[in-house]
Short mmCIF file of C-alpha atoms in Angstrom, two decimals:
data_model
loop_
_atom_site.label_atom_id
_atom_site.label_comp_id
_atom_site.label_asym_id
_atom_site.label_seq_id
_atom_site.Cartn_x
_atom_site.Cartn_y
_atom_site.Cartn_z
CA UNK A 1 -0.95 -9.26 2.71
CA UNK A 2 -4.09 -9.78 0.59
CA UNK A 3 -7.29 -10.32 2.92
CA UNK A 4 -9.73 -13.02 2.00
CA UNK A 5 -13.21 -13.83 2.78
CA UNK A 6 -14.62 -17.32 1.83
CA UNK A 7 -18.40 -17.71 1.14
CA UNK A 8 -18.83 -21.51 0.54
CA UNK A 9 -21.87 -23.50 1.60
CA UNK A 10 -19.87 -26.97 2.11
CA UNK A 11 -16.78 -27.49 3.31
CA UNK A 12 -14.99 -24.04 3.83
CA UNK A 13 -12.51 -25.04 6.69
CA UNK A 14 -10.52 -27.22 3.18
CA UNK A 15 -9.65 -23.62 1.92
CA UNK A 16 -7.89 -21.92 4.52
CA UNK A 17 -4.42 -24.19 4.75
CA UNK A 18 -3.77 -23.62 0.86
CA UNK A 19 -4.30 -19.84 1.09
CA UNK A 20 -2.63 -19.16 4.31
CA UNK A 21 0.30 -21.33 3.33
CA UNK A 22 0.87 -18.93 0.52
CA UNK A 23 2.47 -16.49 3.09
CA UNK A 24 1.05 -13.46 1.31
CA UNK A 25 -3.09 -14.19 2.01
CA UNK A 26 -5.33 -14.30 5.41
CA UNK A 27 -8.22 -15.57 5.75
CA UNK A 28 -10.83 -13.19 7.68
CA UNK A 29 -13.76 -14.47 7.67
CA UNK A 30 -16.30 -17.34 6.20
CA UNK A 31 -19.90 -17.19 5.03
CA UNK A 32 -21.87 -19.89 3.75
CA UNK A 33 -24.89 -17.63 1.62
CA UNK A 34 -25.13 -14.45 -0.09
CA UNK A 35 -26.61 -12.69 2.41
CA UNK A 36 -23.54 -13.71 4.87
CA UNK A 37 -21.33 -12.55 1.83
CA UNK A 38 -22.14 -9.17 2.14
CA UNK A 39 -22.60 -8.71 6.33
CA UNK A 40 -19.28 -10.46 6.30
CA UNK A 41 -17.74 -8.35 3.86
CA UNK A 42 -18.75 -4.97 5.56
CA UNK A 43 -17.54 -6.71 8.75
CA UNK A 44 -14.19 -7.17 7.45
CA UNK A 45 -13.57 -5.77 4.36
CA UNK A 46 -11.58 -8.25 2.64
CA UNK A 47 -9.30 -7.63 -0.74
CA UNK A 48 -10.49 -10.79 -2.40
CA UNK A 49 -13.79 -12.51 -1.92
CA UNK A 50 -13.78 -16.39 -3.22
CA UNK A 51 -17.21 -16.97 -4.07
CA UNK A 52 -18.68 -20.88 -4.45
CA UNK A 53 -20.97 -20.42 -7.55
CA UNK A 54 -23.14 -23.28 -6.13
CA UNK A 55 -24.35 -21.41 -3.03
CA UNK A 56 -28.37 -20.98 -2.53
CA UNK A 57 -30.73 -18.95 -1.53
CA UNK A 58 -29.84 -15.28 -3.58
CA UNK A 59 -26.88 -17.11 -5.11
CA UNK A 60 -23.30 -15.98 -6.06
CA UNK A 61 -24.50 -13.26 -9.03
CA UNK A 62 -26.80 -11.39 -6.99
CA UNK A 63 -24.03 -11.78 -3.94
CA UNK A 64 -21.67 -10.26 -6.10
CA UNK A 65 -23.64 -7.58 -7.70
CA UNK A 66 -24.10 -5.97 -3.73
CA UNK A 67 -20.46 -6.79 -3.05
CA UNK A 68 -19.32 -4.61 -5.73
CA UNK A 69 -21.90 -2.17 -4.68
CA UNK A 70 -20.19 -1.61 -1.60
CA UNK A 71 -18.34 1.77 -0.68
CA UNK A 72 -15.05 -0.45 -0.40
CA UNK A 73 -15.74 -3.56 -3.42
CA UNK A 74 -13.76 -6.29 -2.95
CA UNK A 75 -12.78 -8.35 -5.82
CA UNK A 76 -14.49 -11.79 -6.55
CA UNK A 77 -13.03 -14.81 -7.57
CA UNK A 78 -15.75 -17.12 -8.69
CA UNK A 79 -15.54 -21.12 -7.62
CA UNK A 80 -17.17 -23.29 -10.63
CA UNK A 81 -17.30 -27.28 -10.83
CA UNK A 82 -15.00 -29.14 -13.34
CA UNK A 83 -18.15 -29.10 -15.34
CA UNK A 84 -18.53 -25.26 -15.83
CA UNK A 85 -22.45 -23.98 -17.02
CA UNK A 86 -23.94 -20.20 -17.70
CA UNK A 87 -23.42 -19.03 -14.44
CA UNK A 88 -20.03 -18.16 -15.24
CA UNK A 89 -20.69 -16.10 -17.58
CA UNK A 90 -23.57 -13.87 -15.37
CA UNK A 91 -21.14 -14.25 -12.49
CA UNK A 92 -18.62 -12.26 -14.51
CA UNK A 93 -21.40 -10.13 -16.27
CA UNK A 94 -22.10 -9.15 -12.83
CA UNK A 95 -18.67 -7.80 -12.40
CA UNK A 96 -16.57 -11.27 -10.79
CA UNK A 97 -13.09 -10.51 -11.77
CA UNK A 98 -12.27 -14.11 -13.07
CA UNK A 99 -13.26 -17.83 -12.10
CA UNK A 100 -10.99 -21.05 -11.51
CA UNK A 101 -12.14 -24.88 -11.32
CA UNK A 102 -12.97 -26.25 -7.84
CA UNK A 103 -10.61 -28.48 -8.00
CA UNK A 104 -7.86 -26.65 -8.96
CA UNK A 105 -4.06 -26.85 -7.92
CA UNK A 106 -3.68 -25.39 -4.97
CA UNK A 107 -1.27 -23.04 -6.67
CA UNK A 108 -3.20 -22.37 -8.80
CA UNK A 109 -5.94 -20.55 -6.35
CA UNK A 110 -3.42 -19.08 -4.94
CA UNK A 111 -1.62 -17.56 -7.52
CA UNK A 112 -5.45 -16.35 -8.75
CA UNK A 113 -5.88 -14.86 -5.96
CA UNK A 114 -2.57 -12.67 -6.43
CA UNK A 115 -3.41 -11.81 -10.07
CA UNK A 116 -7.45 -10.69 -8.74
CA UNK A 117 -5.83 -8.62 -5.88
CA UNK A 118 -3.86 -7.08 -7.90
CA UNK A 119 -6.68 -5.56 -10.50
CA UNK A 120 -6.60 -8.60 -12.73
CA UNK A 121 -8.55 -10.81 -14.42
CA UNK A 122 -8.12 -14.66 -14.59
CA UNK A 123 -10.49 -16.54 -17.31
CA UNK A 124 -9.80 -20.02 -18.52
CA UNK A 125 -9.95 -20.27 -22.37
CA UNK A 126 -10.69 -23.29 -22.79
CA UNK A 127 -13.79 -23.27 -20.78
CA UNK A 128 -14.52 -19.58 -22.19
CA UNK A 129 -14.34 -20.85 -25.62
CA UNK A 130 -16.88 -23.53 -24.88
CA UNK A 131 -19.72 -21.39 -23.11
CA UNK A 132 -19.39 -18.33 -25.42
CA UNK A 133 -19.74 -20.91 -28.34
CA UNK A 134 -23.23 -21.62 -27.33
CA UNK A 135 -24.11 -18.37 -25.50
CA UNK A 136 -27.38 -16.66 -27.11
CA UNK A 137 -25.71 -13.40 -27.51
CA UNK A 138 -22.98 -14.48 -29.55
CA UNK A 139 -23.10 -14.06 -33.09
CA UNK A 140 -26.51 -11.47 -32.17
CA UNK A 141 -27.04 -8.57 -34.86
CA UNK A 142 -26.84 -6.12 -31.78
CA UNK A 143 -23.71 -7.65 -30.59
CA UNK A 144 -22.49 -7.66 -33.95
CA UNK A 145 -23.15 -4.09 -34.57
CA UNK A 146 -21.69 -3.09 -31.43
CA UNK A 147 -18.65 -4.45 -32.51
CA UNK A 148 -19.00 -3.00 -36.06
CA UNK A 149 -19.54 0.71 -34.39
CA UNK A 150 -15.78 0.28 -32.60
CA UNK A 151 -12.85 2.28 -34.23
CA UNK A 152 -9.94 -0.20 -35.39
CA UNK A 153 -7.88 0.58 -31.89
CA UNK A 154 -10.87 -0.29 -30.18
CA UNK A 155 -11.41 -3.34 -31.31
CA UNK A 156 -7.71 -4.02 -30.53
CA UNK A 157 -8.06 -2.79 -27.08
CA UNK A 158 -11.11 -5.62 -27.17
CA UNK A 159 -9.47 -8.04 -28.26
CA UNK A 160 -6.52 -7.23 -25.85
CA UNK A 161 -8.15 -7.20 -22.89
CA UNK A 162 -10.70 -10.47 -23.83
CA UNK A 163 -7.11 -12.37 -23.77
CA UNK A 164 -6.54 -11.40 -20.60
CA UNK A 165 -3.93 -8.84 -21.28
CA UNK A 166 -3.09 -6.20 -18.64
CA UNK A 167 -2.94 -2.46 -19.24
CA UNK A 168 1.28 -2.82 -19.05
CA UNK A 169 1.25 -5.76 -21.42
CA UNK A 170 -1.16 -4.01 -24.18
CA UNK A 171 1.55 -0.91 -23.20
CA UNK A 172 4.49 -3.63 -23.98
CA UNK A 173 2.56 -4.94 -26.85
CA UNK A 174 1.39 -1.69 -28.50
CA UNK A 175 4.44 0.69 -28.19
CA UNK A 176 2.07 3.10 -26.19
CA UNK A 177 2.33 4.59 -22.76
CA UNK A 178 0.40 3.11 -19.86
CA UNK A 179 -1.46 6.72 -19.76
CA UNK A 180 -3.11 6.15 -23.26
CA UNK A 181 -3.79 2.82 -22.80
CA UNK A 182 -5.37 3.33 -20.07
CA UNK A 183 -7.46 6.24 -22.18
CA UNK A 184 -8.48 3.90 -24.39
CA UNK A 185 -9.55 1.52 -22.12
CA UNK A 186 -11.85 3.77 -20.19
CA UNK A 187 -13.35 4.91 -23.58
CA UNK A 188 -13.79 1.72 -24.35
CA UNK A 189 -16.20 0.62 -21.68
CA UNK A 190 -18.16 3.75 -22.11
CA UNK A 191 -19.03 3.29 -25.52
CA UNK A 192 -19.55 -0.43 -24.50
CA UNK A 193 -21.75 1.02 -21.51
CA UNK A 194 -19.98 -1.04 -19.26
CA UNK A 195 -18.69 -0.94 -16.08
CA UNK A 196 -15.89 -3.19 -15.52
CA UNK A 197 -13.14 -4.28 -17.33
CA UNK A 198 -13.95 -7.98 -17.11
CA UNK A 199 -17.08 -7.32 -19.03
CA UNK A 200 -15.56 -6.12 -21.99
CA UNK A 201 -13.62 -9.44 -21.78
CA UNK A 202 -16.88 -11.58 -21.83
CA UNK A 203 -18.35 -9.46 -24.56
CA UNK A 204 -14.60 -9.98 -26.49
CA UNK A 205 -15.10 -13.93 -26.20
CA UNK A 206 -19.02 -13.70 -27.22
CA UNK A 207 -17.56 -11.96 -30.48
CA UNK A 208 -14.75 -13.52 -31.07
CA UNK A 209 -12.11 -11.82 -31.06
CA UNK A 210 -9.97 -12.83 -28.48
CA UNK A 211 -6.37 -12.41 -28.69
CA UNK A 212 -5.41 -15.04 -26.81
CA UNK A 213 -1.42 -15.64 -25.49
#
């Protein structure tokens, strides 16, 4: 049973029937700001965090920068309107481990929800497509070289991973054990200097080289 706190600044309440119908989510607890995000989220320590990326004050990056900071980080699905801008991208910069459309299937968040609780990462291509087409680091001479400094099986690993593909599904995909993909993964992100996986998946679509599904 994956536990779920819900920072949104407008109507929350409209959330809680389509997760708790699922059968396999509870809601714990609500917050309409940032700075409720993060007492809530020490309060209850939820799996999954569904973050509004329309909520003042601090707003949702710098929320979930210090939820990730936590001793126990929860993972962060990000909210966005049908009519998605930058902050998706900083949202996941900042370590969110995917995004979905406010108005969304019901299904659909719920089934997001399953794939972020369970380590995963859930990116829309379409939309990704669109903001990495006109994002200022894409196509940069440091991003560039970056990419030029990665070993063939890294830049697979990149590409991989900016599709969404999981560490069993590279594994699948690869004819490698889960234990060296996982190596390469992790050596990945160093040499990246990054942190979280979801990162390397933003930098993947800036330079793309996506292999989508």
């Amino acid at each position: 049973m994956s536990r779920v706190l819900i920072v949104e600044s407008h109507d929350r309440s409209s959330l809680h029937p389509v997760l708790e119908a699922s059968g396999d989510m509870v809601v714990v607890g609500e917050a309409a700001d940032a700075v409720q995000a993060v007492k809530a989220a020490k309060e209850y320590q939820p799996d999954v965090v569904i973050m509004n990326l329309s909520l003042p004050g601090q707003g949702a990056v710098e929320a979930t920068r210090q939820l990730l900071g936590l001793g126990f980080p929860p993972r962060v699905l990000a909210v966005t309107s049908s009519s998605p801008d930058g902050r998706v991208l900083d949202v996941l910069r900042a370590g969110a481990s995917g995004f979905v459309v406010h108005d969304c299937r019901p299904d659909e968040l719920a089934h997001a929800v399953r794939i972020v609780a369970a380590g995963g990462n859930v990116l829309d291509p379409k939309i990704m497509r669109t903001l990495t087409r006109g994002c200022p680091s894409a196509g940069s001479p440091d991003l560039l070289q970056m990419i030029g400094n990665l070993t063939d099986t890294e830049r697979q690993m990149l590409a991989l991973i900016g599709g969404g593909h999981t560490n069993q599904r590279i594994t699948d995909e690869c004819h490698l054990s889960i234990t060296t993909v996982k190596a390469h993964v992790s050596r990945l992100l160093r040499r990246l200097g990054l942190e979280y996986r979801i990162q390397a998946a933003v930098l993947a679509w800036e330079a793309g080289i996506v292999a989508e599904a």
